[in-house]
Amino acid sequence: MTEDPIRYECAAGVARITLARSARANAVDLPTARAFGAAVDRAAADPGVRAVLVRGEGKRFCAGGDVEAMAAAPDRAAYLEELAGTFDNALQCLAALPKPVVAAVQGSVAGAGMSLMLSCDVIVSAASTKFLLAYSGVGLTPDCGLSYLLPRAIGGHRALELALTGRTLTAEEGLAWGLITEVVDDASFGDRARRLSEQLAAGPAFALGQAKQLLRSSWRNSREQTGREEARVIAEAATRPESTVLLASFTGRRGGAT
């Protein structure tokens, strides 16, 4: 019996989705892509989940697609198309999830692992992590939305450099380029990501989830559409119990100060 490629746990309002193929550097094959999508669906359906933490077991976060599985497929083209489509659908669902998603990355992040990382909202990196696209090394091309996500994170020319030259970025370079959110020493990056996800889970769930969706949808909406949607959402937020309590607390503090 093989172990599950994805491990799902929930505690303190945080769904922890762990890539659990450490012997394969958490590379994604078709069963892993399907299991990851099921885990995202589970987090979406559970009202007790208020934030998500995505992790990779072992020394590396994610090596991207499982090249050995690709090479062994009887119909390589059909397998790759199904694998890329299945994992991309799961990543789009993760990005659209109306709950904050934190990624804890370490070791190396390559290929579709970059797409997974960039589909998260806040990225905590171990100081020794390396980032690379890796596709050209095996004669393949970006997948799982990377052509969309990467230029929006670091700019078009930097994205092209990574894709065409095979350059590897350090964590500090990734931070300077806007690829990741923060860099933490290797011994404590996991604790930092856990604390951050629990902090987000303890926050106003509707406001945080909708802020995420507004910012992510702004890439495809016009300025006018964005403004209208912001007005609609802030009006709805004001009716939520969490907002009522927080607004009353804020005005009470100001009243006391004056």
Short mmCIF file of C-alpha atoms in Angstrom, two decimals:
data_model
loop_
_atom_site.label_atom_id
_atom_site.label_comp_id
_atom_site.label_asym_id
_atom_site.label_seq_id
_atom_site.Cartn_x
_atom_site.Cartn_y
_atom_site.Cartn_z
CA MET A 1 0.00 0.00 0.00
CA THR A 2 1.37 3.41 -0.93
CA GLU A 3 1.15 6.37 1.40
CA ASP A 4 -1.12 9.29 0.56
CA PRO A 5 0.81 11.86 -1.52
CA ILE A 6 -1.01 14.70 0.26
CA ARG A 7 -1.56 14.97 4.00
CA TYR A 8 -4.47 17.07 5.31
CA GLU A 9 -4.85 18.23 8.92
CA CYS A 10 -6.88 20.97 10.58
CA ALA A 11 -6.10 22.72 13.86
CA ALA A 12 -6.74 26.21 15.28
CA GLY A 13 -8.81 27.12 12.22
CA VAL A 14 -5.92 26.32 9.85
CA ALA A 15 -6.06 23.59 7.21
CA ARG A 16 -2.54 22.25 6.72
CA ILE A 17 -2.00 20.75 3.27
CA THR A 18 1.33 18.95 3.08
CA LEU A 19 3.01 17.53 -0.02
CA ALA A 20 4.11 14.15 1.34
CA ARG A 21 6.38 12.68 -1.33
CA SER A 22 9.69 13.66 0.23
CA ALA A 23 11.52 10.73 -1.40
CA ARG A 24 10.60 12.32 -4.77
CA ALA A 25 11.31 15.90 -3.63
CA ASN A 26 7.50 16.32 -3.49
CA ALA A 27 7.31 16.17 -7.28
CA VAL A 28 3.74 16.12 -8.58
CA ASP A 29 2.40 13.14 -10.49
CA LEU A 30 -1.24 12.65 -11.48
CA PRO A 31 -2.39 11.03 -8.20
CA THR A 32 -0.71 13.86 -6.27
CA ALA A 33 -2.40 16.51 -8.43
CA ARG A 34 -5.79 14.89 -7.84
CA ALA A 35 -5.19 14.53 -4.10
CA PHE A 36 -4.09 18.15 -3.84
CA GLY A 37 -7.26 19.30 -5.58
CA ALA A 38 -9.36 17.21 -3.19
CA ALA A 39 -7.57 18.78 -0.22
CA VAL A 40 -8.27 22.29 -1.53
CA ASP A 41 -11.94 21.38 -2.03
CA ARG A 42 -12.05 20.06 1.53
CA ALA A 43 -10.63 23.30 2.93
CA ALA A 44 -13.10 25.32 0.84
CA ALA A 45 -16.11 23.34 2.10
CA ASP A 46 -15.23 23.42 5.80
CA PRO A 47 -16.58 26.55 7.54
CA GLY A 48 -14.20 25.85 10.42
CA VAL A 49 -11.21 26.48 8.13
CA ARG A 50 -10.31 30.17 8.21
CA ALA A 51 -6.80 29.96 6.71
CA VAL A 52 -4.66 27.42 4.85
CA LEU A 53 -0.99 26.50 5.25
CA VAL A 54 0.72 24.73 2.33
CA ARG A 55 3.94 22.87 3.11
CA GLY A 56 6.34 20.36 1.61
CA GLU A 57 7.58 17.44 3.67
CA GLY A 58 11.31 16.85 3.99
CA LYS A 59 14.21 18.86 2.57
CA ARG A 60 12.46 20.37 -0.48
CA PHE A 61 9.17 22.17 -0.97
CA CYS A 62 8.35 20.95 -4.48
CA ALA A 63 10.45 19.89 -7.47
CA GLY A 64 7.60 20.53 -9.91
CA GLY A 65 6.21 17.80 -12.12
CA ASP A 66 7.40 14.23 -11.61
CA VAL A 67 9.72 13.77 -14.60
CA GLU A 68 10.04 10.01 -14.08
CA ALA A 69 6.26 9.60 -14.22
CA MET A 70 6.18 11.70 -17.40
CA ALA A 71 8.90 9.64 -19.05
CA ALA A 72 7.21 6.35 -18.12
CA ALA A 73 3.77 7.31 -19.46
CA PRO A 74 2.74 5.24 -22.54
CA ASP A 75 1.28 8.38 -24.12
CA ARG A 76 3.53 11.13 -22.82
CA ALA A 77 1.67 14.01 -24.46
CA ALA A 78 -1.72 12.89 -23.14
CA TYR A 79 -0.30 12.31 -19.66
CA LEU A 80 1.35 15.73 -19.53
CA GLU A 81 -1.78 17.48 -20.73
CA GLU A 82 -3.90 15.73 -18.10
CA LEU A 83 -1.34 16.31 -15.35
CA ALA A 84 -0.90 20.01 -16.16
CA GLY A 85 -4.65 20.56 -16.49
CA THR A 86 -5.51 18.72 -13.28
CA PHE A 87 -2.90 20.47 -11.16
CA ASP A 88 -3.64 23.85 -12.72
CA ASN A 89 -7.33 23.48 -11.89
CA ALA A 90 -6.40 22.74 -8.26
CA LEU A 91 -4.10 25.79 -8.15
CA GLN A 92 -6.79 28.06 -9.58
CA CYS A 93 -9.16 26.82 -6.86
CA LEU A 94 -6.48 27.50 -4.25
CA ALA A 95 -5.95 31.05 -5.53
CA ALA A 96 -9.72 31.67 -5.60
CA LEU A 97 -10.25 30.29 -2.10
CA PRO A 98 -11.88 33.06 0.00
CA LYS A 99 -9.46 32.28 2.82
CA PRO A 100 -5.84 33.42 3.26
CA VAL A 101 -3.23 30.88 2.13
CA VAL A 102 0.31 30.80 3.51
CA ALA A 103 3.13 28.84 1.86
CA ALA A 104 6.15 27.61 3.81
CA VAL A 105 8.94 26.84 1.32
CA GLN A 106 12.36 25.30 1.80
CA GLY A 107 15.18 23.59 -0.05
CA SER A 108 14.18 24.17 -3.65
CA VAL A 109 11.10 25.35 -5.53
CA ALA A 110 11.09 24.40 -9.19
CA GLY A 111 8.77 24.26 -12.19
CA ALA A 112 5.14 23.77 -11.21
CA GLY A 113 6.27 24.13 -7.60
CA MET A 114 6.69 27.81 -8.45
CA SER A 115 3.10 27.88 -9.71
CA LEU A 116 1.94 26.31 -6.47
CA MET A 117 3.91 28.81 -4.41
CA LEU A 118 2.63 31.80 -6.39
CA SER A 119 -0.96 30.58 -6.03
CA CYS A 120 -0.59 31.17 -2.30
CA ASP A 121 -1.05 34.62 -0.77
CA VAL A 122 1.84 34.94 1.67
CA ILE A 123 5.13 33.10 1.13
CA VAL A 124 7.55 32.41 3.98
CA SER A 125 10.89 31.08 2.74
CA ALA A 126 13.77 29.40 4.52
CA ALA A 127 16.98 31.36 3.98
CA SER A 128 18.69 28.56 2.04
CA THR A 129 15.85 28.03 -0.48
CA LYS A 130 16.63 28.15 -4.21
CA PHE A 131 14.11 29.05 -6.93
CA LEU A 132 14.28 27.97 -10.57
CA LEU A 133 12.00 27.17 -13.49
CA ALA A 134 13.87 24.04 -14.64
CA TYR A 135 11.64 23.39 -17.68
CA SER A 136 14.28 24.00 -20.35
CA GLY A 137 16.60 21.49 -18.70
CA VAL A 138 14.23 18.70 -19.75
CA GLY A 139 13.07 20.34 -22.98
CA LEU A 140 9.65 21.34 -21.64
CA THR A 141 7.72 24.59 -21.26
CA PRO A 142 6.00 26.36 -18.33
CA ASP A 143 2.65 25.00 -17.15
CA CYS A 144 0.08 25.33 -14.36
CA GLY A 145 -0.35 29.05 -14.91
CA LEU A 146 3.30 29.98 -14.43
CA SER A 147 3.34 32.10 -17.61
CA TYR A 148 0.55 34.17 -16.04
CA LEU A 149 1.69 34.21 -12.42
CA LEU A 150 5.42 34.81 -12.69
CA PRO A 151 5.46 38.04 -14.77
CA ARG A 152 2.84 39.52 -12.44
CA ALA A 153 5.03 38.73 -9.45
CA ILE A 154 8.44 39.87 -10.70
CA GLY A 155 7.90 41.64 -14.03
CA GLY A 156 8.11 40.47 -17.61
CA HIS A 157 11.84 40.73 -18.30
CA ARG A 158 12.87 39.05 -15.08
CA ALA A 159 10.40 36.25 -15.76
CA LEU A 160 11.84 35.84 -19.26
CA GLU A 161 15.37 35.70 -17.88
CA LEU A 162 14.44 32.87 -15.52
CA ALA A 163 12.61 30.97 -18.28
CA LEU A 164 15.27 31.36 -20.96
CA THR A 165 18.56 31.17 -19.06
CA GLY A 166 17.76 28.64 -16.33
CA ARG A 167 19.02 31.06 -13.69
CA THR A 168 18.58 30.00 -10.06
CA LEU A 169 17.54 32.63 -7.52
CA THR A 170 18.53 32.66 -3.87
CA ALA A 171 15.95 33.46 -1.20
CA GLU A 172 17.38 36.95 -0.74
CA GLU A 173 17.18 37.59 -4.48
CA GLY A 174 13.64 36.23 -4.52
CA LEU A 175 12.70 38.63 -1.73
CA ALA A 176 14.28 41.59 -3.52
CA TRP A 177 12.45 40.67 -6.74
CA GLY A 178 9.06 40.37 -5.05
CA LEU A 179 8.83 36.61 -5.61
CA ILE A 180 8.35 35.80 -1.92
CA THR A 181 7.07 37.64 1.14
CA GLU A 182 9.76 37.09 3.76
CA VAL A 183 12.92 35.13 4.49
CA VAL A 184 13.44 33.37 7.82
CA ASP A 185 16.37 31.29 9.04
CA ASP A 186 16.13 27.62 8.22
CA ALA A 187 15.53 26.51 11.81
CA SER A 188 12.45 28.66 12.37
CA PHE A 189 10.76 29.29 9.00
CA GLY A 190 8.20 26.54 9.64
CA ASP A 191 7.21 27.99 13.02
CA ARG A 192 6.94 31.45 11.48
CA ALA A 193 4.61 30.19 8.74
CA ARG A 194 2.49 28.31 11.28
CA ARG A 195 2.16 31.35 13.56
CA LEU A 196 1.29 33.56 10.61
CA SER A 197 -1.41 31.19 9.38
CA GLU A 198 -2.90 30.99 12.89
CA GLN A 199 -2.82 34.79 13.12
CA LEU A 200 -4.73 35.06 9.85
CA ALA A 201 -7.19 32.39 10.98
CA ALA A 202 -7.91 34.47 14.08
CA GLY A 203 -8.64 37.59 12.01
CA PRO A 204 -11.94 38.74 10.43
CA ALA A 205 -12.58 35.89 8.03
CA PHE A 206 -14.93 37.63 5.60
CA ALA A 207 -12.82 40.79 5.33
CA LEU A 208 -9.56 38.91 4.78
CA GLY A 209 -11.05 36.50 2.27
CA GLN A 210 -12.71 39.25 0.27
CA ALA A 211 -9.58 41.45 0.35
CA LYS A 212 -7.70 38.53 -1.18
CA GLN A 213 -10.31 38.06 -3.90
CA LEU A 214 -10.45 41.78 -4.72
CA LEU A 215 -6.68 41.99 -5.17
CA ARG A 216 -6.43 38.80 -7.22
CA SER A 217 -9.36 39.70 -9.49
CA SER A 218 -7.91 43.16 -10.18
CA TRP A 219 -5.59 41.61 -12.79
CA ARG A 220 -8.52 40.72 -15.02
CA ASN A 221 -10.98 43.52 -14.13
CA SER A 222 -10.95 47.12 -15.27
CA ARG A 223 -10.39 50.01 -12.86
CA GLU A 224 -14.12 50.80 -13.09
CA GLN A 225 -15.14 47.20 -12.39
CA THR A 226 -12.75 47.01 -9.45
CA GLY A 227 -14.16 50.15 -7.88
CA ARG A 228 -17.73 48.92 -8.20
CA GLU A 229 -16.85 45.54 -6.71
CA GLU A 230 -14.98 47.21 -3.82
CA ALA A 231 -18.04 49.33 -3.04
CA ARG A 232 -20.32 46.29 -3.05
CA VAL A 233 -18.01 44.21 -0.87
CA ILE A 234 -17.27 46.89 1.73
CA ALA A 235 -21.01 47.48 2.12
CA GLU A 236 -21.53 43.78 2.73
CA ALA A 237 -18.57 43.62 5.11
CA ALA A 238 -20.09 46.36 7.25
CA THR A 239 -23.09 44.14 7.98
CA ARG A 240 -21.00 41.21 9.25
CA PRO A 241 -20.89 40.50 13.00
CA GLU A 242 -17.07 40.63 13.06
CA SER A 243 -17.08 44.08 11.51
CA THR A 244 -19.80 45.32 13.89
CA VAL A 245 -17.70 44.29 16.89
CA LEU A 246 -14.43 45.68 15.51
CA LEU A 247 -15.99 48.98 14.43
CA ALA A 248 -17.56 49.42 17.87
CA SER A 249 -14.21 48.67 19.51
CA PHE A 250 -12.41 51.14 17.24
CA THR A 251 -14.87 53.98 17.79
CA GLY A 252 -14.85 53.24 21.52
CA ARG A 253 -11.06 53.60 21.64
CA ARG A 254 -11.19 56.85 19.71
CA GLY A 255 -13.95 58.14 21.97
CA GLY A 256 -11.87 57.39 25.02
CA ALA A 257 -8.82 59.07 23.49
CA THR A 258 -10.61 62.32 22.78
#
